[in-house]
Coordinates of C-alpha atoms and ligand atoms in Angstrom, one line a residue:
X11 CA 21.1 12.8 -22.7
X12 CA 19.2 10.2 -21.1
X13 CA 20.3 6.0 -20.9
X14 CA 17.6 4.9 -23.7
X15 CA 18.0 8.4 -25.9
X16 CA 17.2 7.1 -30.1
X17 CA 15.6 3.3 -28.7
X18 CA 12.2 3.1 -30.8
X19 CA 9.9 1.2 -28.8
X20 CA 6.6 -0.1 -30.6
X21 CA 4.5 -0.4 -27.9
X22 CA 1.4 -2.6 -28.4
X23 CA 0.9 -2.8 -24.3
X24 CA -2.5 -3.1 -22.4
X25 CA -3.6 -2.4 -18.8
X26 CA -0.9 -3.0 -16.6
X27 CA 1.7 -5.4 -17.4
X28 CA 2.8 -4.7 -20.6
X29 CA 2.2 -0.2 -19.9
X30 CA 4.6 -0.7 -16.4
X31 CA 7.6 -1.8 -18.6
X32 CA 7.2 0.1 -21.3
X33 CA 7.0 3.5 -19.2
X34 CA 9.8 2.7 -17.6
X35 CA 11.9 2.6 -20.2
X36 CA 9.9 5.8 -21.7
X37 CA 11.5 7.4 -18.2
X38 CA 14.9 6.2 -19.3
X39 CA 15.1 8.1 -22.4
X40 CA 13.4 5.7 -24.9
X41 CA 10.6 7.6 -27.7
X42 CA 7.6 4.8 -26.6
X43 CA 5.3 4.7 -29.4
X44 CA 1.8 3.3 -28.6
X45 CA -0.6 1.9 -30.7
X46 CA -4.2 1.8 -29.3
X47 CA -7.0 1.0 -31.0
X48 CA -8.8 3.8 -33.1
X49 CA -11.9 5.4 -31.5
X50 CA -11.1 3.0 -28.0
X51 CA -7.7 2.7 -27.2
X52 CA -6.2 1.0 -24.0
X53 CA -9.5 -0.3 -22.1
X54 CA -8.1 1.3 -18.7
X55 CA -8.2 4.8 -20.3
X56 CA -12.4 3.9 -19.8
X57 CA -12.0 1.7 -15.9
X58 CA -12.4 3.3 -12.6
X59 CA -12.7 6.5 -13.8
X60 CA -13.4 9.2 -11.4
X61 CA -13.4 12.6 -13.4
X62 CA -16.0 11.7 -16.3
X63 CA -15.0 12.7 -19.5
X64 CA -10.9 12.4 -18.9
X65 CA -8.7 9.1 -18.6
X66 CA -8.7 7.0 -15.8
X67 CA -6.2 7.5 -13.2
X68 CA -5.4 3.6 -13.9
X69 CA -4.3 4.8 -17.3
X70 CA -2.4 7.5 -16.7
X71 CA -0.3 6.2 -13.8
X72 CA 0.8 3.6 -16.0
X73 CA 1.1 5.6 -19.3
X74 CA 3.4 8.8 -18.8
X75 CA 6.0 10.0 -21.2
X76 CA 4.6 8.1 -24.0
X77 CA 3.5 9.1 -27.5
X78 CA 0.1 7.7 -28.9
X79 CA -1.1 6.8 -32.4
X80 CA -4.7 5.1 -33.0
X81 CA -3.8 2.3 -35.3
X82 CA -6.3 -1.1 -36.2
X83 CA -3.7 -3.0 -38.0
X84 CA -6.8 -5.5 -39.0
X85 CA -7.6 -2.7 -41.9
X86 CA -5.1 -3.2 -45.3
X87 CA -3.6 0.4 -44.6
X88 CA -3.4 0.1 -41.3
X89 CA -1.2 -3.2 -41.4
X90 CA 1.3 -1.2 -43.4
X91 CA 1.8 1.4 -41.5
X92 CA 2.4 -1.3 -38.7
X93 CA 4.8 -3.0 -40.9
X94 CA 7.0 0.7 -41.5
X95 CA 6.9 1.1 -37.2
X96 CA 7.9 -2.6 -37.2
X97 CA 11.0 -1.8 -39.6
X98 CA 11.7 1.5 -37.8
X99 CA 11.6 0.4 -34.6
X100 CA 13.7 -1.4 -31.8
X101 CA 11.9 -3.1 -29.9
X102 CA 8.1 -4.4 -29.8
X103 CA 6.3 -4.9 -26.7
X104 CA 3.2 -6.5 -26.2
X105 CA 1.0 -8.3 -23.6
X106 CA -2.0 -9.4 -26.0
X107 CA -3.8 -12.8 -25.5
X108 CA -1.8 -16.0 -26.4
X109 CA -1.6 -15.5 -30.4
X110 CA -3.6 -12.1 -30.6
X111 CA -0.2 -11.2 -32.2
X112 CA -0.6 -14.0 -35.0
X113 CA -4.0 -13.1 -35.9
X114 CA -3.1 -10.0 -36.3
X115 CA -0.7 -11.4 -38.9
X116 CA 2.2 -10.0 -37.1
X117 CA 4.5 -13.3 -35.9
X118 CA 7.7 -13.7 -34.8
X119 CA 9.3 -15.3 -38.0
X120 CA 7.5 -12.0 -39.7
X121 CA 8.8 -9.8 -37.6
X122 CA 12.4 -11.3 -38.2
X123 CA 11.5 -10.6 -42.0
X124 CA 10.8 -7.3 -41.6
X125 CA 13.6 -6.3 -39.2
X126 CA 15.8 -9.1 -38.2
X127 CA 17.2 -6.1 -36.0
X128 CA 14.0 -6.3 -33.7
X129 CA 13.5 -7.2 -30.2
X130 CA 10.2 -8.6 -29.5
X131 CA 9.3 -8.7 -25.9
X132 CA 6.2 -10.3 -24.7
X133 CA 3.9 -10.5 -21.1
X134 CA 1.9 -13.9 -21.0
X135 CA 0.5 -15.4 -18.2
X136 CA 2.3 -18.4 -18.5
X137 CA 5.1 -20.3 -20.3
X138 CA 5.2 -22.9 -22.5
X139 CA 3.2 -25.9 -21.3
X140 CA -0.5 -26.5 -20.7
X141 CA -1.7 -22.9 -19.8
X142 CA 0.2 -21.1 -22.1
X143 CA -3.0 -20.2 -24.0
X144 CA -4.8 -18.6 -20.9
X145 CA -5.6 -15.0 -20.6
X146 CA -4.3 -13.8 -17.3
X147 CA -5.1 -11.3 -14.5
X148 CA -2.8 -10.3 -11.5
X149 CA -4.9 -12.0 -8.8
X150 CA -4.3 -15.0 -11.0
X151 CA -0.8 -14.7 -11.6
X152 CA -0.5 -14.1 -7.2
X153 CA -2.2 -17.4 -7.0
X154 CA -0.4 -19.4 -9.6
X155 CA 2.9 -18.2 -8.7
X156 CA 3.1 -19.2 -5.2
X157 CA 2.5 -16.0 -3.8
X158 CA -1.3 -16.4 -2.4
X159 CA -0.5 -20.2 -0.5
X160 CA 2.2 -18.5 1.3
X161 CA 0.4 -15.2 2.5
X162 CA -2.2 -14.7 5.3
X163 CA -2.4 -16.3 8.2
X164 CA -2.5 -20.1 9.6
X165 CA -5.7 -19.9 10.3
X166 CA -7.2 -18.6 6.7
X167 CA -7.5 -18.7 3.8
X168 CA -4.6 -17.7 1.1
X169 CA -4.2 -13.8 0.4
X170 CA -3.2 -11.8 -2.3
X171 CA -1.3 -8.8 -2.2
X172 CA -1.6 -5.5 -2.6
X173 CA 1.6 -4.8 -4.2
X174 CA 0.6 -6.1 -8.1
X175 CA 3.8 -8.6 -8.4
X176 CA 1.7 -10.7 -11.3
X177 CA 1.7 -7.1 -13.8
X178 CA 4.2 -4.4 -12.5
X179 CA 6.5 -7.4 -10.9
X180 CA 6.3 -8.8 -14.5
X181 CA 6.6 -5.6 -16.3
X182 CA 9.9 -5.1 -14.3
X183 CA 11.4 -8.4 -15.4
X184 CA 10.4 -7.6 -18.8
X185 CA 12.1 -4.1 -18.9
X186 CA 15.8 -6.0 -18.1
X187 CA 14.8 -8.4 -20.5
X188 CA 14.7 -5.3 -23.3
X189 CA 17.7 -3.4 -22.1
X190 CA 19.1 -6.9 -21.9
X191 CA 18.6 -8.3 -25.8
X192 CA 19.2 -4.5 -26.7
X193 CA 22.7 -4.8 -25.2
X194 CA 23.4 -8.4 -27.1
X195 CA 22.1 -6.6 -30.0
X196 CA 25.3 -4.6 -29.7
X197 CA 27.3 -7.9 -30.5
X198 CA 25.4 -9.8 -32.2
X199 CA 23.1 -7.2 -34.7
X200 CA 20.5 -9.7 -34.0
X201 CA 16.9 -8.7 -32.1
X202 CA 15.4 -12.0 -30.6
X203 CA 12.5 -13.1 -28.6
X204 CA 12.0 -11.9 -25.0
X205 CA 9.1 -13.4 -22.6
X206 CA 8.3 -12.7 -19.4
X207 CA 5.7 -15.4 -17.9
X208 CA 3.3 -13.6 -14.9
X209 CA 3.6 -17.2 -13.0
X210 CA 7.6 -17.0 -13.5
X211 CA 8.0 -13.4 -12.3
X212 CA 5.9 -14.0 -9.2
X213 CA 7.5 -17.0 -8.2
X214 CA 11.1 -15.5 -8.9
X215 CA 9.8 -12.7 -6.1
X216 CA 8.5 -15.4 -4.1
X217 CA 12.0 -17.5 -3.9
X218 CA 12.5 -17.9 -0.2
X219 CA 9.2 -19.7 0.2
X220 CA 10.6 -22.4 -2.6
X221 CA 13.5 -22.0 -0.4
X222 CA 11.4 -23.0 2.6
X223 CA 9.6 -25.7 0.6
X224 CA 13.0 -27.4 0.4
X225 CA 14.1 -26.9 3.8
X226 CA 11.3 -28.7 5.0
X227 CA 12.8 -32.0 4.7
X228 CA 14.9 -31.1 7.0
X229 CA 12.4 -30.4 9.3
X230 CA 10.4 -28.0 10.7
X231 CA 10.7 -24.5 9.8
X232 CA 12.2 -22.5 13.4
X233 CA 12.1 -19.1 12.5
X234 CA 8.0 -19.6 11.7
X235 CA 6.3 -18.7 14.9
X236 CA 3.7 -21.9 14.4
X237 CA 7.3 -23.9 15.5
X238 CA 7.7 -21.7 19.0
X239 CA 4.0 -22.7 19.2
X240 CA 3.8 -26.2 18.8
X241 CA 1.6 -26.7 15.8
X242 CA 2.7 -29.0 13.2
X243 CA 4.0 -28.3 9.6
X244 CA 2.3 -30.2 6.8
X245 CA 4.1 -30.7 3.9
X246 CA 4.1 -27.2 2.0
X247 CA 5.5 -24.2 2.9
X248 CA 2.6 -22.4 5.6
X249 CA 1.5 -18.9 5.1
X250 CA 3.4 -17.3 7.9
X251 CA 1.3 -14.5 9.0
X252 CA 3.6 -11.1 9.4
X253 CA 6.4 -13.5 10.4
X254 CA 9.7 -11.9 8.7
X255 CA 11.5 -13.9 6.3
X256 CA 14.7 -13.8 6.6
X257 CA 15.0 -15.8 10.2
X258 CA 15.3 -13.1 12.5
X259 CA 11.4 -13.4 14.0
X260 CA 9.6 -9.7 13.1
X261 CA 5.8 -8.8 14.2
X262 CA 3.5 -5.9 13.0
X263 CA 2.7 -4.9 16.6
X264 CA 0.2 -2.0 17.9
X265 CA 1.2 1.5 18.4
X266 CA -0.3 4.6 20.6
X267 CA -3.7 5.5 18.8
X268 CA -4.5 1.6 17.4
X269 CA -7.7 1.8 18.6
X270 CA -8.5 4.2 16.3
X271 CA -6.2 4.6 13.3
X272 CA -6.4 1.3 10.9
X273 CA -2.5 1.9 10.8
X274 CA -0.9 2.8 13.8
X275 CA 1.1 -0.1 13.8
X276 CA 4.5 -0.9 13.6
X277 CA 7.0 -3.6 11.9
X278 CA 9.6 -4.9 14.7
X279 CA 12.6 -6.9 14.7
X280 CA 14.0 -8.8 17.1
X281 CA 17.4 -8.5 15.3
X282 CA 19.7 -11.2 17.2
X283 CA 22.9 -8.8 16.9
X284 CA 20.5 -5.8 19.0
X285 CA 18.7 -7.9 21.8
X286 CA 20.8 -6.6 24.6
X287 CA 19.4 -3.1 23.1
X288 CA 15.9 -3.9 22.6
X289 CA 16.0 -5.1 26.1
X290 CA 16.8 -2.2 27.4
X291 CA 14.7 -0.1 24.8
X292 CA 11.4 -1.5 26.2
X293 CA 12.5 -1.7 29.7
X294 CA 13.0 -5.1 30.0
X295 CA 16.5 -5.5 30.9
X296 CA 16.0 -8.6 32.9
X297 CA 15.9 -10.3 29.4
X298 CA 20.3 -9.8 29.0
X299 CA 20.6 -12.3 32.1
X300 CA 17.5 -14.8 32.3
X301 CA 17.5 -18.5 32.0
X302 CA 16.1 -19.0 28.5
X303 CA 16.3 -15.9 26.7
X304 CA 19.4 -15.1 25.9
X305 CA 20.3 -17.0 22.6
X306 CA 18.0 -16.9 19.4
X307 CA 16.7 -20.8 19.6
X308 CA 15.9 -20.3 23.3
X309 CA 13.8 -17.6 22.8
X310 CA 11.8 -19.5 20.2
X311 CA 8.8 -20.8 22.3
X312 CA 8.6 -17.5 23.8
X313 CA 8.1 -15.1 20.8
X314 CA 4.5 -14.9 21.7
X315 CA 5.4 -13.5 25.5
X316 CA 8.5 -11.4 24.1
X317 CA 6.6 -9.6 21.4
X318 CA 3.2 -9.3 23.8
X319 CA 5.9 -7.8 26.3
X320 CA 7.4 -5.5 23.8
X321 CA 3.9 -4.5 22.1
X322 CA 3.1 -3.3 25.3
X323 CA 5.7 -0.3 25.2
X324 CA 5.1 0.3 21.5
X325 CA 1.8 0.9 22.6
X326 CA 3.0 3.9 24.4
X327 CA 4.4 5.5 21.1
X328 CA 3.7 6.8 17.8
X329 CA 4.9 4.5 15.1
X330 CA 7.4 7.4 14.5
X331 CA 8.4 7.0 17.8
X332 CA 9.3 3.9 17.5
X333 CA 11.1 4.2 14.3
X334 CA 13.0 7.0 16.4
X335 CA 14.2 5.5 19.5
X336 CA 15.0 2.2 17.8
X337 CA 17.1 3.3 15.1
X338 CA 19.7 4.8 16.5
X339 CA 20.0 1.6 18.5
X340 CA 19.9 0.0 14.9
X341 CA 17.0 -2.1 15.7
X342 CA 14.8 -2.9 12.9
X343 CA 11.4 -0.9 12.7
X344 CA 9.1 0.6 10.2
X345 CA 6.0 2.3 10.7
X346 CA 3.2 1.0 8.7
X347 CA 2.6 3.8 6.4
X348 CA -0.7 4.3 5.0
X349 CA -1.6 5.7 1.4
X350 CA -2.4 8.8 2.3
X351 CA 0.6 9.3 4.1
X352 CA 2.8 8.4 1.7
X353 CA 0.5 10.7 -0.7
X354 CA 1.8 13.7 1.6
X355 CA 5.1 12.6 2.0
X356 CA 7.4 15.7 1.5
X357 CA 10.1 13.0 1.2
X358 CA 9.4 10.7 -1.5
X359 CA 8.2 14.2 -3.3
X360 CA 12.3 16.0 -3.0
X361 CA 13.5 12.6 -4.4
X362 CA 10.5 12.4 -7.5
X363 CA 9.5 9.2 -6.2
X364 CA 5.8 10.4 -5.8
X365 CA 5.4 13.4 -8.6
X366 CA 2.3 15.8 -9.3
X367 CA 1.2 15.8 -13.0
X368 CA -0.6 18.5 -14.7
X369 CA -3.1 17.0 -17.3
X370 CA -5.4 18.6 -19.7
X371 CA -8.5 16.6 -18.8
X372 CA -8.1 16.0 -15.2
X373 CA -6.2 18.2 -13.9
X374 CA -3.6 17.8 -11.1
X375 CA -3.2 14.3 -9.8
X376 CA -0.5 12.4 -8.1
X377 CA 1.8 9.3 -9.4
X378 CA 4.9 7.2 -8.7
X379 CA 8.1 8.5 -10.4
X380 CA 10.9 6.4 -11.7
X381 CA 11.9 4.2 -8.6
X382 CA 15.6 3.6 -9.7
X383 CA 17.5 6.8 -9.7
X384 CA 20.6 7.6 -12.0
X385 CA 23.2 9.9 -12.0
X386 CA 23.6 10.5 -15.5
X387 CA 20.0 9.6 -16.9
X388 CA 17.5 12.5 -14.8
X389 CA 13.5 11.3 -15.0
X390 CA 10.9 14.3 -15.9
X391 CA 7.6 12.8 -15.6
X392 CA 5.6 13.6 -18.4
X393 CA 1.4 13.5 -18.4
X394 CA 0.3 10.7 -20.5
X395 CA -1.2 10.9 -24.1
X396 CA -4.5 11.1 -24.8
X397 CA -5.8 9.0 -27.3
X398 CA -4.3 9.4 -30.5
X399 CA -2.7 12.5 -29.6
X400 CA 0.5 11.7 -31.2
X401 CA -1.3 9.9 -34.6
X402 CA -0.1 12.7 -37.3
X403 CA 3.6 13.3 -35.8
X404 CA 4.5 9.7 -35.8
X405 CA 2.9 9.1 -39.3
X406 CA 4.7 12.0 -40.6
X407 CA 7.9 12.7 -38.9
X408 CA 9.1 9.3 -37.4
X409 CA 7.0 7.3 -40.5
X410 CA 8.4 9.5 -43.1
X411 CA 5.0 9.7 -45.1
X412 CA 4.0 12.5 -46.8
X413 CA 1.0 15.1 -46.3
X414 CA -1.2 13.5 -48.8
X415 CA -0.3 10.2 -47.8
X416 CA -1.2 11.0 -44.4
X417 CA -4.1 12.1 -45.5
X418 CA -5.3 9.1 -48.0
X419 CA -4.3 6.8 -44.4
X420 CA -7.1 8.9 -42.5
X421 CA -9.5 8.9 -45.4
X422 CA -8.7 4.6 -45.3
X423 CA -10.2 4.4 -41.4
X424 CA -6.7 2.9 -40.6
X425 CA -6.2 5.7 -37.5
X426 CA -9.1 7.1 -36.8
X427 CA -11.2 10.0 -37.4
X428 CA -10.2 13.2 -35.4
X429 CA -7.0 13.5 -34.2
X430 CA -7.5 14.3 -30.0
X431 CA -7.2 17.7 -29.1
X432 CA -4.4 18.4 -26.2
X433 CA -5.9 21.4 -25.1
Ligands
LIG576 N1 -6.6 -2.4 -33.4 C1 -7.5 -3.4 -33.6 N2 -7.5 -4.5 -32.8 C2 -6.7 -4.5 -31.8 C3 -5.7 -3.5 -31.5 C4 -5.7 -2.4 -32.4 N3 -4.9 -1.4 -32.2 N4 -5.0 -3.8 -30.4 C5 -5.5 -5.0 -30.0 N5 -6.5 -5.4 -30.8 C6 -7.2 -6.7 -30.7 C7 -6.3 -7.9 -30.6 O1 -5.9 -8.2 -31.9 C8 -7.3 -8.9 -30.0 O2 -8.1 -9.4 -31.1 P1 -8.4 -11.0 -31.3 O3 -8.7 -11.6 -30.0 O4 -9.5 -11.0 -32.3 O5 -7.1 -11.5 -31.9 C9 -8.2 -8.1 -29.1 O6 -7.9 -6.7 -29.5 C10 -8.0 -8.2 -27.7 O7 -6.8 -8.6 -27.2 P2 -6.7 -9.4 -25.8 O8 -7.4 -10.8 -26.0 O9 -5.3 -9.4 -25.4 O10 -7.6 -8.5 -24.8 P3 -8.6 -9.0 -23.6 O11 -9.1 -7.8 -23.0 O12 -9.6 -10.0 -24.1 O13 -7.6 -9.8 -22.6 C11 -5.7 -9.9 -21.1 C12 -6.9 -9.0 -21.7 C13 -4.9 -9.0 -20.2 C14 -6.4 -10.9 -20.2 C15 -4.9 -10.6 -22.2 O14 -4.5 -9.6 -23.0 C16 -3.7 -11.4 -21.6 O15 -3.9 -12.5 -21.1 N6 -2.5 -10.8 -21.8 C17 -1.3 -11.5 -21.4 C18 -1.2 -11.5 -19.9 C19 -1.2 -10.1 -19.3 O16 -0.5 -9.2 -19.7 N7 -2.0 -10.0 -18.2 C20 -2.0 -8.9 -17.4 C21 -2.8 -7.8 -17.8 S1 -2.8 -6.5 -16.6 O17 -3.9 -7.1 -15.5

């Protein structure tokens, strides 16, 4: 049995947001129903592809172990059949415009009619207030959430990240929110409302800047390497450059092969608790003893010399090297690790955290597994659906309607003409 096993979810998710959350909770057991728009469906199924005629990696990294139906709920029929998933099922999820949802004549307070049981969860840029009616985009969401003015360097201009925190950050936060209201449910046999804001999400990963904001007041920020260098703080948090956040200073520093490989570099630490180690480690034991270096704040001005001084041996190793002399020594190091190796990671394959997945269309291609591994609740990573693969079996055996009401639904346009073939 898996966590979610008999949780309906009525999934009315879109690009990358809304399909994250919804797929993980399709990985922990739950029967993820989504509706896609007859004849189109989810517009990534069409973006970046790269094998013509077959969905787009985009979708299908985003869309595994779910069922499909094509449903326009705009068409009379169709908006019935939406009404008997709304009543069947658990949970709605959706990341439409501000009050797509509405128009569709689908709100909350009709919702609660239909099933007061249901939990609708929702992905929206923003929260209440004076955006709340923009659409949104990741990049936007990186920038509005704090997480662009606080990354990149001094020098430049504000950076987004390549990990998506604005859709799969907010997809997470929306995934506890379900399991969350399904687990008051319990108590209370009430559904209710659950919203997860982009801007929110991002700036809950982006706390210890808001953190940093407030200990500016206090004055300046040690642990930034602009303090050891003398250049002033203004009066927001800086973008920090590869300075580690947690106070113990941390470079990205070159390793043997730099010159050529874009990623022969490696994360270092200079871990307080191991500096007597990382002395000796780099061969610079004269470090333990000398005027100036031996406590954390002395050896603030000096960063730039100590890491120069330590770059200079990691330069004589393999990132892998590093990461293998230091960590017995337990000081802090990771190799940068570039796509394609973690593509061929043997590693993250035994553990299902990068899976291969057969598909009709495509072929074999790679994607991330379930990230958070339970003992009792095991992950098989199914291909995702095609486009109204699923339309007949949901109509008929989770819907309940009969053969020739299925068929007076197709004859209505409500779903579509032809059913996609799997095979
Ligand atoms: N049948 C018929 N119509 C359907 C349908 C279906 N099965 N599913 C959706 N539609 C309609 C909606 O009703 C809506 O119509 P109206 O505008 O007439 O009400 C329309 O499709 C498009 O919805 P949308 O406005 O959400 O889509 P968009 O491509 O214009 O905007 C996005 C995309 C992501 C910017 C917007 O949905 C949004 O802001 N979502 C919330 C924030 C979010 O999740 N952003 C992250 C997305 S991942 O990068």
């Amino acid at each position: 049995m898996k966590a979610l096993e008999g949780v309906k979810i009525l999934d009315f998710t879109h690009v990358q947001s809304g399909p994250t959350c919804t797929q993980l909770l399709a990985w922990f057991g739950a029967d993820v129903i989504k509706v896609e728009r007859p004849g189109v469906g989810d517009a990534t199924r069409k973006q970046l592809v790269d094998v013509p005629g077959a969905d787009s990696l985009y979708f299908t990294m985003l869309n595994h172990n779910k069922r499909s139906i094509e449903l326009n709920p705009k068409n009379e029929t169709g908006k019935q059949v939406l009404e008997r998933l709304v009543k069947t099922c658990d949970v709605l999820v959706e990341n439409f415009a501000p009050g797509a949802l509405d128009r569709m004549g689908f709100s909350w307070e009709r919702i609660q009619e239909l099933n007061p049981r249901m939990i609708m969860a929702s992905v929206k840029g923003f929260g209440p207030g004076k955006y709340e009616d923009c659409k949104v985009y990741e990049n936007v969401a990186q920038c509005a959430g704090g997480s662009a003015s606080t990354t990149g360097f001094l020098d430049g201009i504000p950076v987004v990240t390549g990990a998506q925190i604005g859709d799969s950050g907010t997809g997470l936060h929306l995934a506890l929110g379900i399991v969350t209201a399904l687990y008051q449910r319990e108590q209370t046999g009430r559904g209710q409302k659950v919203l997860a804001a982009m801007q929110d999400g991002v700036l809950n990963l982006c706390r210890v800047k808001l953190r940093d904001q407030q200990r500016l007041k206090a004055g300046p920020l040690t642990e930034y390497s602009q303090y050891g260098e003398g250049i002033p703080f203004g009066d927001a948090t800086p973008r920090a450059g590869n300075d580690s956040g947690g106070g113990q200073p941390g470079r990205i520093l070159k390793c043997k092969g730099w010159e050529t490989d874009p990623n022969a570099y490696t994360y270092f630490i200079t871990q307080a608790a191991v500096w007597e180690k990382i002395c000796d480690v780099i061969g610079a034991p004269e470090w333990k003893t000398k005027e100036g270096y031996a406590t954390p704040p002395e050896r603030l001005d000096k960063l730039n010399e100590i890491f120069d001084r330590i770059e200079q041996w990691t330069m004589t190793k393999t990132k892998f090297e590093v990461m293998d002399t230091c960590n017995p020594f337990d000081i802090p190091v990771g190799p940068i690790l570039s796509m394609k190796e973690i593509a061929e990671d043997e590693g993250l394959r035994a553990t299902g955290t990068i899976v291969e997945v057969d598909h009709p269309k495509r072929g074999k291609y790679l994607s991330v597994g379930c990230p958070i591994k339970m003992s009792d609740s095991s992950v098989e990573v199914v291909r995702s659906p095609l486009l109204g693969e699923h339309t007949d079996e949901i109509l008929t055996d989770v819907l309940g309607y009969s053969q020739s009401e299925l068929e007076s639904i197709k004859q209505s346009g409500a779903v579509g003409q032809a059913k996609a073939a799997a095979e």
